[in-house]
Amino acid sequence: MIGGSALLVLALLAAGMAASTAGLIKWAATARTTLRAGTVVFLLLMMVAMIGGALVYFLRPSAGGLVGGFWFASALMSVSVVVIFYAFLVEVRSQEEGRPAVQRGPRAGYLAAVLGLVLLNEVLMGWTFGLAAGTLGPGAADGALGLFQGIVASPWFLFTMGGEMLLTTYLLRDALPGPVAIVLAAQSAIMLLSPPALLSGAWRAFAIYAGSAAMIGLFVYLMEFIYRHRQLTAAFARYLVRLLAVYGAMMLGLYLWLADGNVLLFAVAVVAEMVLFFDTVLRSEPYREPPRVVWQLRPNWAFALLAGVFVAEVFMGALLDLQIAPAAFAGAFRPLPLAGPLGTVAYDAVYNGFWFLAATTASTWFLAMMGVEMGTLVYFKFRESRELETRIRLVLVMGMYGGFAVFFPSAYYAAVFPGAPSGAAVPLLGWSMGIGTEALGLGVLGVVALTYVIAGAASALFGRRAICGTFCTAALMYQGTTLDAMKSFNRSARVGHKYLGSRLSTAYSVTTGAAVGGLLLATTASVLDTAGIWHVHVLGADPTVFFYALSFSVLWYVTFVATPYLGTYNCVTLGYCYTGAIAQAFQKIGFYKLKVDSPEVCRRCTTLDCAKACPIGLVDMPGHFRTKGEFRSSKCCGVGDCVGACPYGNLYVYDVRHWLRERLGRPPRVERVHRLPMVPARPAAGPSAAVASAASANGPMPGR
Ligand code: SF4
Ligand code: SF4
């Protein structure tokens, strides 16, 4: 390792090279004549020659190496002159033939040459500077792959590349559409915050936290962007999916790096990200075309986006867990070695995959990270909502998530039960209401019983929204702006549209039966196991622990990502959640229902906005309003989007509060946001005239 002043000189040199390359890339992106394009290639080749010559010397730091480096640089510089000479000839011939010197856009071969040369420059620079400073990254001595990892996972590559990307974005800021420039700037910042760049523990911690925060910020921005822009350019839509695929691989790479020091996947992902970045800045024209991709009509695209975000988040969560609480994560996830006969390897692979996902999605830092991301989208929805009840519910959603998904299961649980097994392994403690038989669980059966009573009573009094619309983490996940916009898939998705409406179809009944039956079976097996009558474990865990993990830590997230195929809130619409089934049963016998002030207004309504706004896809509600003036469905989660959507303010949620006011002879409390007058679809006559006048009045409707 060299001294501080020499390091400073190298750093300044690297910064100079990065600035020069960024300038050349700007030139390459805007070059429209053969001569300009040839000049860019010539200058990039010159840079390769210079760095390559230096590399030859540092590989053999001797007089022979110096001469070799000199010859290498001279030879390549001579070759590079050919390029500019050829470009000059082409341009002269074009002028002689009267052809325009300005071309329509960069050609594929030219772009590939620029991209390849930039990449080559970076690799050579990382290698040369690493040798000069004696700081080549880990594995650099182990063959070609090791060398590749050592070069890429070094400060000379990662910082130079990140700085170069940031500067390029700045230089091309006027040529790029705003959202593309923002995403590229975020991409550059994430590259700069690469944890393997430095060996210091302080840097590692800082880069993991700051890099994760930057990535979460980027995901929030992207989610909100697609919520506000339902049409995208084809280029941007493609770019986002590729970027998220790269980030999925990068976060897995970082997890593997932190878990066992293997940096190969991270290095590959970095190069892929860099190629994606430069491909975008060099070919920005398609990003300025009119947006034509309606993403709500593209379930495959939406699925790829959600899957990319989710995979990146799972590994980011695991990375944060490993960094912040390695002992707790190691206790929750104990991988089996993938060795032995094929059957054993297959079992161990399933075991590892299942428990890795279950342990990560139930871990504090994954949930905290998801809470920040999805909670921000819920906050955006809060700002848009105008109904007081919806606003209060959304605040409760965020508070409940913070308390019951993050604080109590982690900080509080650790303080009250020090040394106890992970909270995720004791389903009794959560709101999931499993009936496990873990030692700790047996001591809190009273709490479990109380949880059942409270959940049942809340569902009976206020409807399922007490659980599914407020308390459950699903409310936060599905109620943010973007996921809420994905309710369009409830109607269009192949599977989702089969579950539309309030009817409990055969498929729904089978799924719910399997969920409740599975819970009872797991509980029985668990009790028998504890009593020593039947020794049974599933994937190495108590049956109830396994069943809880399967339901809420694995299946729930799988179906969440599959929203574009299954529709939103699919835990409700498909009926696979046993907690939802219990809440549903209590809702059926309780006070909760949707009521309208005037069935006649619904009969004359042509928008049916209430049905369109429902995230559960209860499309048959207008029919019930028209005939009975109310709608009662055990599937309804009471999120109240229908209430806010009714343009005539005709709809409201009825629960125990209304019942009490009726009994006490008190007037109903009225909250009206939309009070549009109803335009008659046909000449008003008879009772319709009265209804029309009532609907147009700014006061409450009769019958309320
Ligand atoms: S059905 Fe289950 S997972 Fe879905 S919102 Fe209700 S309680 Fe939550
Ligand atoms: S509740 Fe409102 S949106 Fe729904 S059918 Fe009635 S008037 Fe139309």
XYZ file of C-alpha atoms and ligand atoms in Angstrom:
720
model
C 0.000 0.000 0.000
C 1.386 3.383 -0.994
C 1.518 6.524 1.130
C -1.121 9.214 1.534
C 0.275 11.774 -0.928
C 0.747 9.155 -3.652
C -2.801 7.966 -3.021
C -4.033 11.529 -3.374
C -2.246 11.872 -6.705
C -3.824 8.627 -7.924
C -7.254 9.759 -6.739
C -6.875 13.066 -8.581
C -5.771 11.203 -11.694
C -8.789 8.885 -11.426
C -11.090 11.878 -10.996
C -9.550 13.500 -14.060
C -10.026 10.321 -16.091
C -13.634 10.056 -14.930
C -14.315 13.665 -15.916
C -12.687 13.153 -19.322
C -14.676 9.987 -19.970
C -17.914 11.705 -18.945
C -17.133 14.529 -21.379
C -16.418 12.019 -24.140
C -19.654 10.172 -23.447
C -21.572 13.412 -23.724
C -19.834 14.022 -27.007
C -20.602 10.468 -28.142
C -24.268 10.823 -27.204
C -24.633 14.039 -29.185
C -22.299 13.222 -32.127
C -24.211 13.393 -35.388
C -21.406 13.440 -37.934
C -18.950 10.691 -38.838
C -15.997 12.907 -38.017
C -17.264 13.700 -34.521
C -18.122 10.050 -33.910
C -14.685 9.000 -35.162
C -13.038 11.580 -32.899
C -14.794 10.133 -29.853
C -13.651 6.610 -30.723
C -10.144 7.917 -31.400
C -9.941 9.658 -28.026
C -11.321 6.641 -26.178
C -8.723 4.457 -27.915
C -6.032 6.923 -26.858
C -7.173 6.595 -23.257
C -7.068 2.801 -23.535
C -3.548 3.085 -24.954
C -2.351 5.305 -22.125
C -3.852 3.245 -19.309
C -2.905 -0.033 -21.020
C 0.698 1.141 -21.321
C 0.761 2.015 -17.637
C -0.758 -1.372 -16.815
C 1.973 -3.183 -18.730
C 4.510 -1.361 -16.579
C 2.744 -2.052 -13.264
C 2.406 -5.731 -14.157
C 6.205 -5.833 -14.512
C 7.586 -2.780 -12.720
C 11.062 -2.794 -14.266
C 12.922 -1.179 -17.118
C 11.623 -3.957 -19.413
C 8.084 -3.273 -18.268
C 8.525 0.429 -18.944
C 9.697 -0.238 -22.490
C 6.888 -2.777 -23.026
C 4.322 -0.271 -21.780
C 5.703 2.400 -24.044
C 5.495 0.114 -27.091
C 1.987 -1.031 -26.220
C 0.746 2.556 -25.891
C 2.489 3.674 -29.072
C 1.111 0.745 -31.088
C -2.449 1.325 -29.968
C -2.200 5.084 -30.517
C -1.017 4.414 -34.061
C -4.006 2.163 -34.662
C -6.356 4.750 -33.218
C -5.153 7.318 -35.751
C -6.539 5.025 -38.475
C -10.033 5.493 -37.026
C -10.013 9.250 -37.222
C -8.379 9.189 -40.619
C -11.091 6.842 -41.901
C -13.808 9.069 -40.401
C -12.219 12.083 -42.071
C -12.216 10.319 -45.469
C -15.857 9.286 -45.079
C -16.842 12.836 -44.249
C -14.892 14.301 -47.170
C -16.484 11.802 -49.549
C -19.933 12.664 -48.197
C -19.313 16.325 -48.882
C -18.030 15.616 -52.379
C -21.108 13.518 -53.136
C -23.342 16.208 -51.675
C -24.732 13.899 -48.974
C -25.626 15.559 -45.673
C -22.944 15.212 -43.031
C -25.539 15.031 -40.284
C -26.857 11.539 -39.610
C -30.182 10.561 -38.098
C -28.851 8.845 -35.044
C -25.974 6.744 -33.752
C -25.507 3.330 -35.336
C -25.479 0.105 -33.323
C -21.851 -0.703 -34.202
C -20.695 2.734 -33.130
C -22.610 2.518 -29.858
C -21.187 -0.934 -29.176
C -17.668 0.413 -29.843
C -18.133 3.369 -27.474
C -19.681 1.187 -24.782
C -16.971 -1.446 -25.135
C -14.190 1.144 -24.987
C -15.660 2.881 -21.936
C -15.951 -0.477 -20.189
C -12.418 -1.437 -21.214
C -11.131 1.899 -19.931
C -12.803 1.369 -16.582
C -11.496 -2.167 -16.192
C -7.967 -1.178 -17.176
C -8.108 1.799 -14.855
C -9.366 -0.283 -11.930
C -6.625 -2.813 -12.576
C -3.810 -0.312 -13.093
C -4.706 1.948 -10.190
C -5.312 -1.076 -7.958
C -1.835 -2.366 -8.761
C -0.289 1.071 -8.338
C -1.965 1.626 -4.970
C -1.711 -1.981 -3.822
C -5.460 -2.040 -3.165
C -6.827 -4.607 -5.627
C -10.064 -6.020 -4.225
C -10.600 -9.480 -2.714
C -9.918 -12.545 -4.861
C -7.725 -10.637 -7.314
C -5.063 -13.311 -7.159
C -7.390 -16.259 -7.985
C -7.379 -16.592 -11.775
C -9.312 -14.554 -14.347
C -12.603 -14.567 -12.406
C -10.830 -13.586 -9.226
C -9.030 -10.805 -11.059
C -12.341 -9.574 -12.492
C -13.871 -9.465 -9.016
C -10.805 -7.788 -7.579
C -10.877 -5.067 -10.225
C -14.607 -4.358 -10.097
C -14.970 -4.526 -6.311
C -12.324 -1.868 -5.813
C -12.574 1.860 -5.094
C -10.793 2.655 -8.349
C -13.534 1.023 -10.355
C -16.628 1.697 -8.258
C -15.959 5.296 -7.214
C -14.614 6.270 -10.614
C -17.567 4.674 -12.345
C -20.096 6.191 -9.940
C -18.558 9.658 -10.335
C -18.432 9.257 -14.090
C -22.099 8.256 -14.211
C -23.109 11.180 -12.018
C -21.142 13.663 -14.112
C -22.482 12.210 -17.363
C -26.034 12.593 -16.078
C -25.297 16.190 -15.173
C -23.721 16.990 -18.539
C -26.631 15.421 -20.429
C -29.354 16.760 -18.133
C -30.912 18.882 -20.872
C -30.882 16.075 -23.419
C -32.607 13.584 -21.109
C -36.262 13.634 -20.045
C -36.538 14.689 -16.378
C -37.639 11.315 -14.927
C -34.892 9.478 -16.832
C -32.285 11.920 -15.507
C -33.568 11.443 -11.955
C -33.376 7.654 -12.195
C -29.901 7.825 -13.751
C -28.708 10.149 -10.975
C -30.071 7.737 -8.368
C -28.361 4.879 -10.193
C -25.063 6.784 -10.030
C -25.478 7.502 -6.308
C -26.182 3.810 -5.632
C -23.038 2.890 -7.568
C -21.011 5.376 -5.500
C -22.405 3.800 -2.323
C -21.149 0.297 -3.132
C -20.256 -1.394 0.175
C -17.409 -3.589 -1.193
C -15.534 -0.513 -2.484
C -13.551 -0.137 0.756
C -12.496 -2.703 3.307
C -13.254 -0.471 6.289
C -16.098 -1.581 8.556
C -17.304 2.005 8.966
C -17.597 2.427 5.202
C -19.359 -0.925 4.884
C -21.977 0.080 7.459
C -22.429 3.562 6.019
C -22.655 2.302 2.432
C -25.183 -0.420 3.334
C -27.462 2.043 5.152
C -27.086 4.940 2.723
C -27.223 2.682 -0.367
C -30.372 0.963 0.930
C -31.955 4.336 1.667
C -31.102 5.558 -1.842
C -32.570 2.424 -3.386
C -35.740 2.665 -1.319
C -36.030 6.316 -2.344
C -35.641 5.274 -5.975
C -38.309 2.565 -5.652
C -40.732 5.010 -4.036
C -40.091 7.496 -6.819
C -40.644 4.855 -9.504
C -43.812 3.540 -7.876
C -45.276 6.991 -7.529
C -44.170 7.861 -11.039
C -46.056 4.984 -12.623
C -49.055 5.843 -10.469
C -49.092 9.349 -11.887
C -48.137 8.309 -15.423
C -50.258 5.429 -16.594
C -48.585 5.639 -19.997
C -44.838 5.297 -20.451
C -42.507 5.357 -23.401
C -41.585 1.848 -24.517
C -37.897 2.634 -23.901
C -38.461 3.780 -20.310
C -40.749 0.835 -19.563
C -38.075 -1.563 -20.843
C -35.310 0.248 -19.019
C -37.117 0.099 -15.669
C -37.641 -3.639 -15.864
C -33.998 -4.219 -16.792
C -32.766 -1.897 -14.063
C -34.830 -3.691 -11.435
C -33.586 -7.075 -12.659
C -30.030 -5.775 -12.277
C -30.802 -4.460 -8.788
C -32.270 -7.829 -7.802
C -29.004 -9.491 -8.846
C -26.950 -6.751 -7.203
C -28.669 -7.071 -3.832
C -28.314 -10.870 -3.966
C -24.651 -10.290 -4.820
C -24.230 -7.981 -1.829
C -25.920 -10.495 0.444
C -23.565 -13.261 -0.760
C -20.617 -10.909 -0.318
C -21.548 -10.108 3.267
C -22.563 -13.680 4.113
C -19.512 -15.477 2.754
C -17.255 -12.986 1.016
C -18.180 -14.018 -2.536
C -18.253 -10.839 -4.622
C -18.617 -12.358 -8.119
C -22.360 -11.804 -8.607
C -22.088 -8.254 -7.313
C -19.295 -7.541 -9.799
C -21.329 -8.965 -12.694
C -24.347 -6.874 -11.641
C -22.209 -3.719 -11.467
C -21.010 -4.241 -15.028
C -24.592 -4.947 -16.176
C -25.776 -1.759 -14.486
C -23.029 0.211 -16.126
C -23.885 -1.161 -19.577
C -27.548 -0.306 -18.993
C -26.641 3.210 -17.898
C -24.403 4.034 -20.851
C -26.758 2.394 -23.323
C -29.477 4.736 -22.020
C -27.461 7.946 -22.181
C -26.040 7.123 -25.600
C -29.458 6.337 -27.093
C -31.836 8.736 -25.429
C -34.062 9.543 -28.450
C -36.601 6.737 -27.776
C -37.088 8.142 -24.274
C -38.409 11.354 -25.748
C -41.042 9.697 -27.911
C -44.702 10.074 -26.970
C -45.651 7.621 -24.195
C -47.666 4.760 -25.625
C -47.278 1.859 -23.184
C -50.341 1.709 -20.939
C -48.879 -0.339 -18.136
C -52.238 -1.221 -16.627
C -52.871 -3.218 -19.794
C -49.535 -5.028 -19.452
C -49.701 -7.528 -16.600
C -46.388 -9.086 -17.598
C -44.643 -5.731 -17.370
C -46.260 -4.889 -14.037
C -45.332 -8.334 -12.718
C -41.709 -7.918 -13.830
C -41.594 -4.534 -12.079
C -43.052 -5.831 -8.816
C -40.902 -8.965 -8.915
C -37.738 -6.907 -9.503
C -38.550 -4.564 -6.626
C -39.476 -7.437 -4.330
C -36.383 -9.535 -5.044
C -34.158 -6.503 -4.471
C -35.991 -5.748 -1.237
C -35.785 -9.292 0.091
C -32.032 -9.343 -0.317
C -31.715 -5.775 0.912
C -33.674 -6.796 4.011
C -31.408 -9.821 4.522
C -28.353 -7.610 3.996
C -29.570 -5.120 6.600
C -30.359 -7.953 9.005
C -26.900 -9.416 8.532
C -25.301 -6.030 9.069
C -27.408 -4.836 12.000
C -28.406 -8.004 13.848
C -26.323 -10.905 12.525
C -26.950 -13.144 15.549
C -30.730 -12.769 15.334
C -30.726 -13.470 11.603
C -28.445 -16.475 12.030
C -30.844 -17.773 14.675
C -33.826 -17.404 12.354
C -32.172 -18.885 9.278
C -29.866 -21.877 9.579
C -29.081 -23.136 6.082
C -28.461 -26.817 5.470
C -25.378 -27.832 3.466
C -26.154 -28.708 -0.162
C -24.276 -31.999 -0.180
C -24.980 -35.715 -0.287
C -27.411 -37.770 -2.387
C -29.622 -35.978 -4.901
C -32.758 -36.343 -2.769
C -31.004 -34.791 0.217
C -29.679 -31.912 -1.862
C -33.165 -31.257 -3.287
C -34.727 -31.295 0.199
C -32.017 -29.039 1.600
C -32.440 -26.612 -1.301
C -36.195 -26.377 -0.703
C -35.569 -26.036 3.030
C -33.017 -23.274 2.527
C -35.123 -21.368 0.000
C -38.278 -21.571 2.099
C -36.707 -20.589 5.395
C -34.548 -17.889 3.878
C -37.630 -16.214 2.440
C -39.681 -16.812 5.571
C -36.946 -15.572 7.926
C -36.234 -12.497 5.817
C -39.816 -11.378 5.217
C -40.544 -11.801 8.932
C -37.389 -9.966 9.981
C -37.379 -6.560 11.590
C -35.339 -4.766 8.988
C -37.178 -6.132 5.994
C -40.465 -5.084 7.572
C -39.062 -1.696 8.565
C -37.788 -1.114 5.037
C -41.089 -2.191 3.490
C -42.858 0.002 6.012
C -40.906 3.061 4.897
C -41.485 2.323 1.233
C -45.108 1.253 1.246
C -45.912 3.632 4.101
C -44.762 6.543 1.933
C -47.185 5.440 -0.771
C -49.931 5.218 1.844
C -49.033 8.717 2.937
C -49.409 9.889 -0.673
C -52.821 8.277 -0.732
C -53.637 9.975 2.566
C -52.872 13.329 0.966
C -55.235 12.547 -1.898
C -58.084 11.270 0.254
C -60.711 13.724 1.277
C -63.008 11.597 3.426
C -62.174 12.075 7.082
C -62.831 8.425 7.887
C -60.463 7.232 5.185
C -57.791 9.643 6.354
C -58.113 8.458 9.943
C -57.993 4.847 8.813
C -54.856 5.451 6.743
C -53.127 7.069 9.723
C -54.114 4.029 11.784
C -52.776 1.731 9.054
C -49.359 3.396 9.245
C -49.399 3.421 13.045
C -50.487 -0.205 13.345
C -47.795 -1.296 10.947
C -45.121 0.598 12.834
C -46.321 -0.791 16.143
C -47.349 -4.354 15.401
C -45.149 -5.278 12.447
C -41.963 -3.527 13.543
C -41.802 -2.245 17.118
C -43.546 -4.943 19.208
C -42.149 -8.018 17.440
C -38.600 -6.637 17.550
C -37.635 -3.993 20.108
C -40.409 -4.708 22.593
C -40.259 -8.503 22.249
C -36.475 -8.549 22.647
C -36.736 -6.404 25.776
C -39.511 -8.458 27.400
C -38.317 -11.937 26.378
C -34.524 -11.690 26.273
C -32.998 -14.905 24.987
C -36.357 -16.239 23.713
C -36.592 -17.781 20.233
C -37.312 -15.443 17.340
C -40.803 -13.976 17.475
C -41.488 -15.359 13.996
C -41.024 -18.859 15.401
C -43.728 -18.256 18.008
C -46.877 -17.450 16.056
C -48.927 -17.107 19.216
C -47.334 -13.773 19.908
C -48.360 -12.173 16.695
C -51.788 -11.140 15.539
C -51.842 -14.214 13.300
C -53.690 -16.050 16.045
C -52.120 -19.423 15.431
C -52.556 -22.001 18.168
C -49.032 -23.311 18.384
C -47.524 -25.248 21.216
C -44.086 -23.729 21.498
C -42.962 -23.514 25.108
C -43.215 -19.748 25.167
C -46.587 -19.901 23.459
C -48.139 -22.126 26.114
C -47.478 -19.404 28.641
C -49.417 -16.818 26.686
C -52.514 -18.750 25.679
C -54.565 -16.187 27.541
C -53.175 -13.479 25.282
C -54.089 -15.574 22.261
C -57.630 -16.069 23.482
C -57.892 -12.352 24.116
C -56.576 -11.632 20.629
C -59.320 -13.836 19.173
C -61.963 -12.101 21.240
C -60.760 -8.615 20.315
C -60.420 -9.438 16.614
C -63.819 -11.138 16.512
C -65.534 -8.350 18.422
C -63.889 -5.651 16.298
C -64.982 -7.436 13.116
C -68.532 -7.823 14.398
C -68.782 -4.183 15.470
C -66.840 -2.402 12.727
C -66.532 -5.054 10.053
C -63.585 -6.771 8.580
C -61.896 -3.429 8.047
C -60.774 -3.539 11.683
C -58.474 -6.412 10.660
C -58.028 -6.481 6.879
C -58.396 -2.752 6.290
C -56.391 -1.434 9.243
C -54.573 -3.852 11.497
C -53.118 -6.296 8.982
C -49.845 -5.446 7.251
C -51.688 -6.148 3.988
C -53.533 -2.858 4.439
C -50.262 -0.939 4.209
C -49.023 -3.005 1.294
C -52.156 -2.694 -0.817
C -53.429 0.725 0.181
C -50.633 2.894 -1.171
C -51.210 4.808 -4.391
C -49.512 2.452 -6.851
C -50.759 -0.886 -5.563
C -54.197 0.635 -5.300
C -53.978 1.600 -8.980
C -53.265 -2.047 -9.738
C -56.821 -2.901 -8.787
C -57.492 -2.504 -12.507
C -55.998 -6.004 -12.786
C -58.826 -7.398 -10.669
C -61.019 -7.042 -13.727
C -58.554 -7.712 -16.513
C -56.317 -10.456 -15.098
C -57.058 -13.989 -16.216
C -57.306 -15.375 -12.693
C -58.368 -12.181 -10.933
C -61.537 -11.652 -12.908
C -62.819 -15.118 -11.946
C -62.979 -13.957 -8.345
C -64.872 -10.735 -9.031
C -68.051 -10.061 -7.110
C -69.320 -10.981 -3.683
C -70.306 -14.539 -4.582
C -68.294 -17.152 -2.709
C -67.413 -19.367 -5.646
C -66.492 -23.021 -5.365
C -62.828 -22.203 -5.897
C -63.014 -19.588 -3.142
C -64.733 -21.966 -0.739
C -62.176 -24.700 -1.445
C -59.285 -22.291 -0.801
C -60.757 -20.937 2.422
C -61.630 -24.452 3.556
C -58.058 -25.545 2.887
C -56.693 -22.551 4.853
C -58.885 -23.116 7.906
C -58.511 -26.900 7.625
C -54.736 -26.474 7.365
C -54.723 -24.356 10.519
C -56.709 -26.958 12.442
C -54.554 -29.785 11.116
C -51.337 -27.955 11.966
C -52.651 -27.173 15.433
C -53.684 -30.778 16.090
C -50.348 -32.085 14.845
C -48.561 -29.550 17.003
C -50.490 -30.511 20.133
C -49.891 -34.226 19.503
C -46.231 -33.510 18.938
C -45.938 -31.609 22.189
C -47.719 -34.405 24.046
C -45.224 -36.889 22.590
C -47.973 -38.865 20.800
C -46.999 -38.080 17.227
C -43.616 -36.678 16.451
C -44.154 -34.409 13.475
C -42.193 -31.479 12.113
C -42.579 -29.846 8.717
C -39.377 -28.639 7.066
C -37.790 -28.946 10.475
C -40.322 -26.748 12.281
C -43.333 -27.076 14.536
C -46.390 -27.516 12.223
C -48.010 -24.264 13.356
C -44.785 -22.349 12.934
C -44.438 -23.825 9.457
C -48.062 -23.104 8.581
C -47.771 -19.514 9.747
C -44.554 -19.022 7.756
C -46.126 -20.622 4.690
C -49.265 -18.480 4.897
C -47.875 -15.079 5.783
C -44.161 -15.054 5.071
C -44.071 -16.986 1.804
C -47.461 -17.428 0.119
C -48.649 -13.933 0.966
C -45.624 -12.315 -0.680
C -45.736 -14.631 -3.679
C -49.342 -13.659 -4.364
C -48.557 -10.010 -3.620
C -45.967 -9.997 -6.393
C -48.459 -11.835 -8.621
C -50.990 -8.991 -8.207
C -51.029 -8.278 -11.972
C -52.338 -11.822 -12.519
C -54.441 -12.282 -9.385
C -55.615 -8.731 -8.648
C -55.026 -6.667 -5.519
C -55.904 -7.828 -2.024
C -55.799 -11.359 -3.361
C -55.438 -12.790 0.165
C -59.060 -11.650 0.481
C -60.363 -12.353 -3.007
C -58.826 -15.834 -3.213
C -59.663 -16.508 0.439
C -56.461 -18.279 1.437
C -55.920 -16.401 4.696
C -57.298 -18.112 7.800
C -57.276 -14.869 9.773
C -59.358 -13.274 7.054
C -61.741 -16.244 7.191
C -62.234 -15.735 10.930
C -62.791 -11.980 10.517
C -65.162 -12.754 7.663
C -67.278 -15.025 9.835
C -67.681 -12.325 12.488
C -68.440 -9.683 9.884
C -71.305 -11.823 8.619
C -73.102 -11.686 11.951
C -72.126 -8.115 12.844
C -73.366 -4.609 12.100
C -71.150 -3.808 9.179
C -72.596 -3.091 5.740
C -72.569 -0.482 2.990
C -75.690 1.632 2.656
C -76.907 4.247 0.221
C -79.054 7.224 0.988
C -81.197 6.689 -2.058
C -81.515 3.489 -4.098
C -83.127 5.572 -6.831
C -79.924 7.585 -7.305
C -78.105 4.292 -7.818
C -80.761 3.149 -10.272
C -80.125 6.244 -12.338
C -76.359 6.181 -11.909
C -74.426 5.435 -15.069
C -70.871 5.732 -13.734
C -70.955 2.863 -11.220
C -67.806 4.408 -9.782
C -68.270 2.633 -6.475
C -67.788 -0.756 -8.141
C -64.809 0.437 -10.168
C -63.084 1.793 -7.063
C -63.364 -1.416 -5.041
C -59.929 -3.037 -4.541
C -61.608 -6.357 -3.819
C -63.536 -6.286 -7.094
C -67.034 -6.344 -5.588
C -68.533 -5.328 -8.887
C -72.062 -6.396 -8.006
C -72.559 -3.794 -5.266
C -74.561 -1.314 -7.417
C -77.151 -4.016 -8.103
C -77.669 -4.500 -4.365
C -77.883 -0.752 -3.769
C -80.516 -0.464 -6.455
C -82.709 -3.228 -5.090
C -82.101 -3.199 -1.341
C -80.365 0.096 -0.641
C -77.530 -1.730 1.061
C -74.819 -4.261 0.428
C -73.449 -6.837 2.781
C -70.538 -8.993 1.693
C -68.255 -11.075 3.856
C -65.459 -10.289 1.393
C -65.719 -6.516 1.888
C -62.698 -5.133 3.752
C -64.201 -1.716 4.392
C -61.359 0.312 2.942
C -64.015 2.769 1.797
C -62.675 3.569 -1.669
C -66.225 3.097 -2.969
C -67.522 5.749 -0.581
C -65.024 8.302 -1.825
C -65.639 7.339 -5.449
C -69.426 7.785 -5.532
C -69.879 11.050 -7.406
C -73.191 11.762 -5.695
C -72.094 11.223 -2.113
C -74.829 8.614 -1.929
C -72.872 5.878 -0.183
C -71.665 5.375 3.364
C -70.304 2.708 5.657
C -72.727 1.512 8.308
C -71.436 -0.040 11.534
C -72.160 -0.141 15.241
C -71.822 3.634 15.568
C -74.752 4.225 13.215
C -76.753 1.528 14.921
C -76.218 3.199 18.286
C -77.171 6.628 16.972
C -80.346 5.157 15.540
C -81.176 3.521 18.866
C -80.493 6.758 20.720
C -82.607 8.718 18.264
C -79.648 10.901 17.343
C -79.286 12.231 13.772
C -76.681 10.428 11.698
C -73.275 12.037 11.497
C -72.859 13.164 7.934
C -69.731 13.571 5.926
C -70.066 14.403 2.273
C -67.205 15.089 -0.087
C -68.741 14.660 -3.546
C -72.038 16.375 -3.942
C -72.501 16.465 -7.659
C -76.005 17.087 -8.841
C -77.340 14.158 -10.779
C -78.034 15.002 -14.408
C -81.240 13.222 -15.389
C -80.679 10.512 -17.986
C -84.358 10.712 -18.897
C -87.070 13.258 -18.145
C -87.585 13.257 -14.409
C -91.052 12.158 -13.419
C -92.791 10.835 -10.355
C -90.510 9.656 -7.561
C -87.403 10.217 -9.658
C -87.971 13.953 -9.581
C -87.867 13.910 -5.800
C -84.768 11.780 -5.811
C -83.039 14.007 -8.325
C -83.730 17.054 -6.231
C -82.543 15.231 -3.119
C -79.370 14.120 -4.876
C -78.573 17.605 -5.979
C -79.094 19.112 -2.582
C -76.071 19.767 -0.444
C -77.626 18.178 2.593
C -77.948 14.568 3.665
C -80.172 12.235 1.694
C -83.435 11.084 3.181
C -83.404 7.738 4.908
C -79.957 8.229 6.371
S -57.221 -11.625 4.400
Fe -55.621 -11.970 5.941
S -53.724 -11.220 5.065
Fe -55.412 -10.413 3.840
S -55.894 -8.459 4.712
Fe -57.229 -9.892 5.760
S -56.114 -10.548 7.555
Fe -54.642 -9.578 6.205
S -73.194 4.188 -4.791
Fe -72.785 5.979 -6.082
S -71.410 5.241 -7.684
Fe -72.355 3.440 -6.746
S -74.134 2.983 -8.003
Fe -74.829 4.285 -6.334
S -74.723 6.365 -7.113
Fe -73.470 5.098 -8.503
